[in-house]
Amino acid sequence: MKVYFYHTQNIQYCLGRMDKGEFPSHFLYGACHLGDHGIGVVWHRSPRKNRSRIATALYTAWRILTCREHFDAIYATHYKGLELIVLLRAIGLYRRPIVVWHHQPVVKSASRLRELCGRLFYRGLDRMIFFSKKLYNDSLLSRKALPAHMVVGHWGADLDFYDSIAVSPSNNTFTFIATGKEQRDQPTLIEAFNRTRRHLRLFIGINPDPNVPNPNLDAVHRCKPADNIEVKEICGLLPYEIAIDVAHADCVVICCHKTRYTAGLTTVVEALALGKPIICSRNPQIPVDFDREGCGISVEYGDVEGWQHAIEYIATHPEEARRMGQRGREIAERLFNDKRDAEEIAEVIKETVGR
C-alpha cells in the first residue's frame, strides 16, 4: 500500500534538514514512520515560488493527476491547496480516498450558498482527523460533518529528535521562553513579565521585506518590554534553532488570544517532549489539561494577574516545576509522539482504503 503525501510546507526542505538531524519528523505528521506499518509514501513536490491559493490548487491537482507512481490514497496535513482534488472526489471524478487533518471545527456558514458548497466539498473528504476531542465535538454541530468520516488523532513530537538536543538544567537565572506566531497575546504576556521582572526570551516572527508590515513586532514595541524581556526576531521555518533555545529554558509560556482551534499546540508538544513545565492560556481546544495532568498551569485569556501569579509560582517552586516537566514528558511518551501518531494514521489509511 502507498499514499501520496501532501503538505502545505516544502517537504523536500524538511526531509533535507531531517537527514542532517536538524528537523523534527512530527512536522511531517507521521509520514516518515508510515513505512514501519507497511505503507509507502509518494512525496508531493511544492512549487518553487509562492502562488495564490487558486494557482496552488491547480498546481497540486496537476502534480497528483500526472503522478506516475502508483498510490492508493492521498494523505494530507491540510485541505488548503488540495481543494480541486477534493471537489473532483466529491462529484465522483476522482477515485482514490482522501485522508486529511482538520485544524479547525467544521462550522455552519452564514451564507446559504457557501453552506451548500461546503456540504458538497466535505463529501470529498473520506476521513478528517481532528487534533482534539473538543474540535471533534464542536464539528458535530454542523450538518457538513459526518461522524463516520471523523476521527481524533494524537499529533505529537519527535521524541528522538528532542532527546538529541536535551541539556541538563543550569543553575543560572530561571528562564522562561515564548515561541510561536499564531494568535499570540503579546500585550498580556509582556505586562505580566514587566511586573514580575522574571527573565523571558520572547520570539517574534517577522517578514524581512521592509515593504511588508510586521504587526507582531510593532505590537511588542508598543508594549514597551522591560529589560528582563529579551526579544528575538525570527524569520521563516526554524524548528531546530528554536528548539535549541527551548531546551536551555526552564519553562515554556504560551499566551494566546481566544480562538476556535488549537493555537499553541506545536509549542505544547515540543515542551512536553523536552520535559518543560508549561504555562498556557486556557484553550479548551488543546488536548492536554495542564492542571489536571500536573504538567503546567492554565491561565484565563487576557488575565494579567493570573499570568503574574503563575510565573511567580513556577519561578519560586523550581522542584515542583521540574516534576511538572517530568509529568509532561510521561504524557508525551504515552500519548503525544510521532510514532504513536503514525500508528494511528496507518490504521485510518488502511481502514479507509479497505472500504
Short mmCIF file of C-alpha atoms in Angstrom, two decimals, residues 1-322:
data_model
loop_
_atom_site.label_atom_id
_atom_site.label_comp_id
_atom_site.label_asym_id
_atom_site.label_seq_id
_atom_site.Cartn_x
_atom_site.Cartn_y
_atom_site.Cartn_z
CA MET A 1 0.00 0.00 0.00
CA LYS A 2 1.18 3.54 -0.74
CA VAL A 3 -0.09 7.09 -0.14
CA TYR A 4 0.51 10.40 -1.85
CA PHE A 5 1.59 12.75 0.97
CA TYR A 6 0.55 16.38 0.54
CA HIS A 7 1.81 19.16 2.80
CA THR A 8 1.40 22.94 2.69
CA GLN A 9 5.08 23.27 3.63
CA ASN A 10 8.10 22.43 1.48
CA ILE A 11 8.52 18.70 2.07
CA GLN A 12 11.90 18.46 0.33
CA TYR A 13 13.32 21.18 2.59
CA CYS A 14 12.01 19.34 5.66
CA LEU A 15 13.43 15.99 4.54
CA GLY A 16 16.79 17.55 3.70
CA ARG A 17 17.18 19.05 7.15
CA MET A 18 15.92 15.85 8.76
CA ASP A 19 18.79 13.96 7.11
CA LYS A 20 21.14 16.35 8.95
CA GLY A 21 19.35 15.85 12.26
CA GLU A 22 18.07 19.42 12.14
CA PHE A 23 14.34 18.92 11.73
CA PRO A 24 11.82 17.03 13.91
CA SER A 25 9.76 14.49 11.98
CA HIS A 26 6.43 15.41 13.55
CA PHE A 27 6.22 18.40 11.19
CA LEU A 28 5.53 15.75 8.54
CA TYR A 29 2.59 14.35 10.55
CA GLY A 30 3.74 10.76 10.92
CA ALA A 31 4.51 10.25 7.22
CA CYS A 32 8.15 9.40 7.98
CA HIS A 33 7.06 6.38 10.03
CA LEU A 34 4.31 5.01 7.81
CA GLY A 35 6.81 2.60 6.29
CA ASP A 36 7.01 0.86 9.68
CA HIS A 37 3.35 -0.06 9.14
CA GLY A 38 3.63 -1.27 5.56
CA ILE A 39 2.65 1.98 3.86
CA GLY A 40 4.94 3.58 1.30
CA VAL A 41 4.95 7.33 0.60
CA VAL A 42 4.99 9.39 -2.59
CA TRP A 43 6.22 12.84 -1.53
CA HIS A 44 4.48 15.87 -3.01
CA ARG A 45 6.82 18.47 -4.54
CA SER A 46 5.96 22.03 -3.57
CA PRO A 47 6.04 24.82 -6.16
CA ARG A 48 9.33 26.71 -6.37
CA LYS A 49 7.72 30.05 -5.52
CA ASN A 50 4.72 31.27 -3.59
CA ARG A 51 1.47 31.23 -5.53
CA SER A 52 -2.10 32.32 -4.99
CA ARG A 53 -4.49 29.81 -3.45
CA ILE A 54 -6.15 29.11 -6.80
CA ALA A 55 -2.78 28.69 -8.54
CA THR A 56 -1.61 26.37 -5.75
CA ALA A 57 -4.76 24.25 -6.08
CA LEU A 58 -4.24 23.96 -9.84
CA TYR A 59 -0.56 23.08 -9.39
CA THR A 60 -1.36 20.46 -6.72
CA ALA A 61 -4.06 18.87 -8.87
CA TRP A 62 -1.66 18.71 -11.81
CA ARG A 63 1.04 17.04 -9.67
CA ILE A 64 -1.40 14.46 -8.35
CA LEU A 65 -3.23 13.69 -11.60
CA THR A 66 0.02 13.31 -13.57
CA CYS A 67 1.88 11.34 -10.91
CA ARG A 68 3.36 8.21 -12.50
CA GLU A 69 3.89 6.38 -9.21
CA HIS A 70 1.04 4.19 -8.04
CA PHE A 71 -0.64 5.17 -4.78
CA ASP A 72 -3.83 4.06 -3.07
CA ALA A 73 -4.89 7.22 -1.22
CA ILE A 74 -3.99 10.84 -0.55
CA TYR A 75 -2.82 11.70 2.95
CA ALA A 76 -2.72 15.45 3.61
CA THR A 77 -1.85 17.74 6.51
CA HIS A 78 -4.44 20.30 5.36
CA TYR A 79 -7.03 20.68 2.61
CA LYS A 80 -5.61 24.13 1.73
CA GLY A 81 -4.18 23.78 -1.77
CA LEU A 82 -5.98 20.45 -2.26
CA GLU A 83 -9.40 21.94 -2.98
CA LEU A 84 -9.69 20.95 -6.64
CA ILE A 85 -8.88 17.30 -5.99
CA VAL A 86 -11.35 17.26 -3.08
CA LEU A 87 -14.10 18.66 -5.31
CA LEU A 88 -13.33 16.08 -8.00
CA ARG A 89 -13.60 13.40 -5.33
CA ALA A 90 -16.90 14.86 -4.09
CA ILE A 91 -18.56 14.64 -7.52
CA GLY A 92 -17.13 11.20 -8.26
CA LEU A 93 -14.48 12.14 -10.82
CA TYR A 94 -11.55 11.16 -8.60
CA ARG A 95 -11.47 7.61 -7.30
CA ARG A 96 -8.79 7.49 -4.62
CA PRO A 97 -9.81 8.26 -1.00
CA ILE A 98 -8.56 11.40 0.76
CA VAL A 99 -7.45 11.46 4.40
CA VAL A 100 -6.79 14.94 5.79
CA TRP A 101 -6.02 16.66 9.12
CA HIS A 102 -8.68 19.26 10.00
CA HIS A 103 -7.27 22.15 12.04
CA GLN A 104 -10.48 23.95 12.98
CA PRO A 105 -14.00 22.84 13.83
CA VAL A 106 -16.39 22.36 10.93
CA VAL A 107 -18.90 25.19 11.26
CA LYS A 108 -22.09 26.31 9.58
CA SER A 109 -21.67 29.15 7.09
CA ALA A 110 -23.76 32.30 7.40
CA SER A 111 -24.29 32.24 3.64
CA ARG A 112 -26.71 29.62 2.33
CA LEU A 113 -24.75 29.32 -0.92
CA ARG A 114 -21.45 28.83 0.92
CA GLU A 115 -23.11 26.27 3.18
CA LEU A 116 -24.39 24.27 0.20
CA CYS A 117 -20.97 24.43 -1.46
CA GLY A 118 -19.37 23.37 1.82
CA ARG A 119 -21.61 20.33 2.11
CA LEU A 120 -20.55 19.26 -1.35
CA PHE A 121 -16.87 19.90 -0.57
CA TYR A 122 -16.87 17.86 2.63
CA ARG A 123 -18.26 14.87 0.79
CA GLY A 124 -14.84 14.74 -0.89
CA LEU A 125 -13.01 14.10 2.38
CA ASP A 126 -13.12 10.38 3.23
CA ARG A 127 -11.52 10.91 6.64
CA MET A 128 -10.97 14.04 8.72
CA ILE A 129 -8.52 13.77 11.60
CA PHE A 130 -9.04 16.26 14.43
CA PHE A 131 -6.37 17.35 16.92
CA SER A 132 -8.67 17.12 19.94
CA LYS A 133 -12.00 15.73 21.10
CA LYS A 134 -13.26 19.31 21.56
CA LEU A 135 -12.67 20.07 17.87
CA TYR A 136 -14.44 16.81 17.01
CA ASN A 137 -17.45 17.55 19.23
CA ASP A 138 -17.77 21.15 18.04
CA SER A 139 -17.77 19.92 14.45
CA LEU A 140 -20.71 17.60 15.12
CA LEU A 141 -22.90 20.72 15.43
CA SER A 142 -22.53 21.23 11.68
CA ARG A 143 -24.50 19.20 9.14
CA LYS A 144 -21.41 19.14 6.94
CA ALA A 145 -19.59 16.96 9.47
CA LEU A 146 -20.26 13.24 9.02
CA PRO A 147 -19.33 11.24 12.14
CA ALA A 148 -18.41 8.19 10.03
CA HIS A 149 -15.74 10.31 8.33
CA MET A 150 -14.25 11.77 11.55
CA VAL A 151 -11.58 10.58 13.96
CA VAL A 152 -9.47 12.12 16.74
CA GLY A 153 -5.70 11.82 16.36
CA HIS A 154 -2.80 12.27 18.79
CA TRP A 155 -0.38 14.54 16.97
CA GLY A 156 2.85 14.66 18.94
CA ALA A 157 6.55 15.39 18.90
CA ASP A 158 9.57 13.52 17.55
CA LEU A 159 10.96 12.34 20.90
CA ASP A 160 14.22 11.06 19.42
CA PHE A 161 14.95 14.50 17.97
CA TYR A 162 14.33 16.29 21.27
CA ASP A 163 16.34 13.71 23.20
CA SER A 164 19.28 14.52 20.93
CA ILE A 165 19.24 18.21 21.90
CA ALA A 166 18.24 17.90 25.56
CA VAL A 167 20.59 19.60 28.05
CA SER A 168 20.99 19.44 31.81
CA PRO A 169 19.37 22.33 33.68
CA SER A 170 21.72 25.13 34.68
CA ASN A 171 21.87 26.98 37.97
CA ASN A 172 21.70 30.37 36.29
CA THR A 173 18.72 32.72 36.22
CA PHE A 174 15.38 30.91 35.88
CA THR A 175 14.43 31.49 32.25
CA PHE A 176 11.00 31.47 30.63
CA ILE A 177 10.61 31.21 26.87
CA ALA A 178 7.77 32.12 24.48
CA THR A 179 7.82 30.93 20.88
CA GLY A 180 5.18 30.59 18.19
CA LYS A 181 3.46 33.05 15.85
CA GLU A 182 -0.26 32.41 15.65
CA GLN A 183 -2.77 34.35 17.76
CA ARG A 184 -0.24 35.26 20.46
CA ASP A 185 -1.42 37.77 23.09
CA GLN A 186 1.83 39.68 23.47
CA PRO A 187 0.40 42.63 25.48
CA THR A 188 -0.87 40.37 28.27
CA LEU A 189 2.37 38.36 28.38
CA ILE A 190 4.65 41.40 28.33
CA GLU A 191 2.68 43.23 31.00
CA ALA A 192 2.86 40.17 33.30
CA PHE A 193 6.62 39.85 32.86
CA ASN A 194 7.13 43.60 33.23
CA ARG A 195 5.51 43.27 36.65
CA THR A 196 7.40 40.15 37.79
CA ARG A 197 10.79 41.18 36.37
CA ARG A 198 11.44 37.50 35.58
CA HIS A 199 13.67 36.67 32.62
CA LEU A 200 11.73 35.99 29.40
CA ARG A 201 13.07 35.13 25.94
CA LEU A 202 10.34 36.24 23.54
CA PHE A 203 10.49 35.08 19.90
CA ILE A 204 8.70 37.24 17.35
CA GLY A 205 8.12 36.10 13.76
CA ILE A 206 8.86 38.84 11.24
CA ASN A 207 8.92 39.37 7.48
CA PRO A 208 12.35 40.58 6.31
CA ASP A 209 10.85 42.57 3.44
CA PRO A 210 10.87 46.23 4.55
CA ASN A 211 7.82 46.88 2.37
CA VAL A 212 5.72 44.31 4.28
CA PRO A 213 4.22 45.32 7.67
CA ASN A 214 5.28 43.42 10.79
CA PRO A 215 2.26 43.80 13.10
CA ASN A 216 3.60 41.33 15.70
CA LEU A 217 6.83 43.24 16.14
CA ASP A 218 5.00 46.58 16.14
CA ALA A 219 2.67 45.32 18.88
CA VAL A 220 5.63 44.22 21.01
CA HIS A 221 7.32 47.60 20.66
CA ARG A 222 4.11 49.37 21.69
CA CYS A 223 4.03 47.28 24.86
CA LYS A 224 7.49 48.55 25.88
CA PRO A 225 9.11 45.36 27.24
CA ALA A 226 11.28 45.90 30.33
CA ASP A 227 14.96 44.95 30.41
CA ASN A 228 14.14 41.48 31.75
CA ILE A 229 12.43 40.62 28.43
CA GLU A 230 14.77 39.60 25.62
CA VAL A 231 13.05 39.98 22.25
CA LYS A 232 14.43 37.80 19.46
CA GLU A 233 13.26 38.30 15.88
CA ILE A 234 12.95 35.19 13.69
CA CYS A 235 12.10 34.68 10.05
CA GLY A 236 10.93 31.51 8.33
CA LEU A 237 10.66 27.91 9.48
CA LEU A 238 13.35 27.35 12.15
CA PRO A 239 12.27 24.44 14.38
CA TYR A 240 15.83 23.28 15.08
CA GLU A 241 17.18 26.68 16.06
CA ILE A 242 14.16 27.46 18.24
CA ALA A 243 14.21 24.00 19.85
CA ILE A 244 17.80 24.57 20.99
CA ASP A 245 16.72 27.71 22.84
CA VAL A 246 13.70 25.94 24.34
CA ALA A 247 15.95 23.10 25.55
CA HIS A 248 18.02 25.62 27.54
CA ALA A 249 14.98 27.33 29.08
CA ASP A 250 13.30 26.36 32.36
CA CYS A 251 9.63 26.95 31.50
CA VAL A 252 7.60 27.37 28.30
CA VAL A 253 4.88 30.05 28.22
CA ILE A 254 2.09 30.16 25.63
CA CYS A 255 -0.11 33.25 25.88
CA CYS A 256 -2.79 33.32 23.16
CA HIS A 257 -5.93 35.12 22.13
CA LYS A 258 -9.21 33.20 22.18
CA THR A 259 -9.56 31.05 19.06
CA ARG A 260 -11.65 28.18 17.71
CA TYR A 261 -8.61 25.96 17.10
CA THR A 262 -5.54 24.56 18.82
CA ALA A 263 -3.39 27.71 18.73
CA GLY A 264 -0.11 26.92 20.50
CA LEU A 265 -0.26 23.13 20.11
CA THR A 266 3.11 22.91 18.31
CA THR A 267 4.77 24.67 21.25
CA VAL A 268 2.89 22.42 23.70
CA VAL A 269 4.09 19.13 22.17
CA GLU A 270 7.65 20.48 22.00
CA ALA A 271 7.59 21.42 25.69
CA LEU A 272 6.17 18.01 26.64
CA ALA A 273 8.91 16.26 24.67
CA LEU A 274 11.65 18.32 26.35
CA GLY A 275 10.14 17.83 29.80
CA LYS A 276 9.49 21.54 30.41
CA PRO A 277 6.71 22.88 32.65
CA ILE A 278 4.09 24.88 30.75
CA ILE A 279 2.06 28.00 31.46
CA CYS A 280 -0.65 28.26 28.81
CA SER A 281 -3.80 30.22 28.07
CA ARG A 282 -6.84 28.09 28.90
CA ASN A 283 -7.70 26.98 25.36
CA PRO A 284 -10.30 24.18 25.54
CA GLN A 285 -9.25 23.03 22.06
CA ILE A 286 -5.81 21.95 23.32
CA PRO A 287 -5.94 18.18 24.03
CA VAL A 288 -3.92 18.47 27.27
CA ASP A 289 -5.39 19.59 30.60
CA PHE A 290 -2.26 21.02 32.21
CA ASP A 291 -3.75 21.49 35.68
CA ARG A 292 -5.34 18.05 35.88
CA GLU A 293 -2.25 16.30 34.49
CA GLY A 294 0.05 18.29 36.76
CA CYS A 295 2.36 19.30 33.92
CA GLY A 296 1.70 23.03 33.99
CA ILE A 297 -0.66 25.89 34.81
CA SER A 298 -3.59 27.23 32.78
CA VAL A 299 -4.48 30.93 32.82
CA GLU A 300 -7.66 32.58 31.54
CA TYR A 301 -7.46 34.69 28.37
CA GLY A 302 -6.19 38.22 28.97
CA ASP A 303 -5.69 37.68 32.73
CA VAL A 304 -2.52 39.65 33.51
CA GLU A 305 -2.72 38.97 37.26
CA GLY A 306 -3.28 35.26 36.62
CA TRP A 307 -0.17 35.18 34.44
CA GLN A 308 1.78 37.10 37.06
CA HIS A 309 0.84 34.60 39.79
CA ALA A 310 1.63 31.58 37.56
CA ILE A 311 5.03 33.00 36.61
CA GLU A 312 5.93 33.68 40.23
CA TYR A 313 4.78 30.23 41.34
CA ILE A 314 6.94 28.45 38.76
CA ALA A 315 9.97 30.67 39.46
CA THR A 316 9.75 30.20 43.23
CA HIS A 317 8.98 26.45 43.16
CA PRO A 318 11.77 25.02 40.96
CA GLU A 319 11.41 21.49 42.29
CA GLU A 320 7.69 21.39 41.54
CA ALA A 321 8.42 22.89 38.13
CA ARG A 322 10.87 20.05 37.50
#
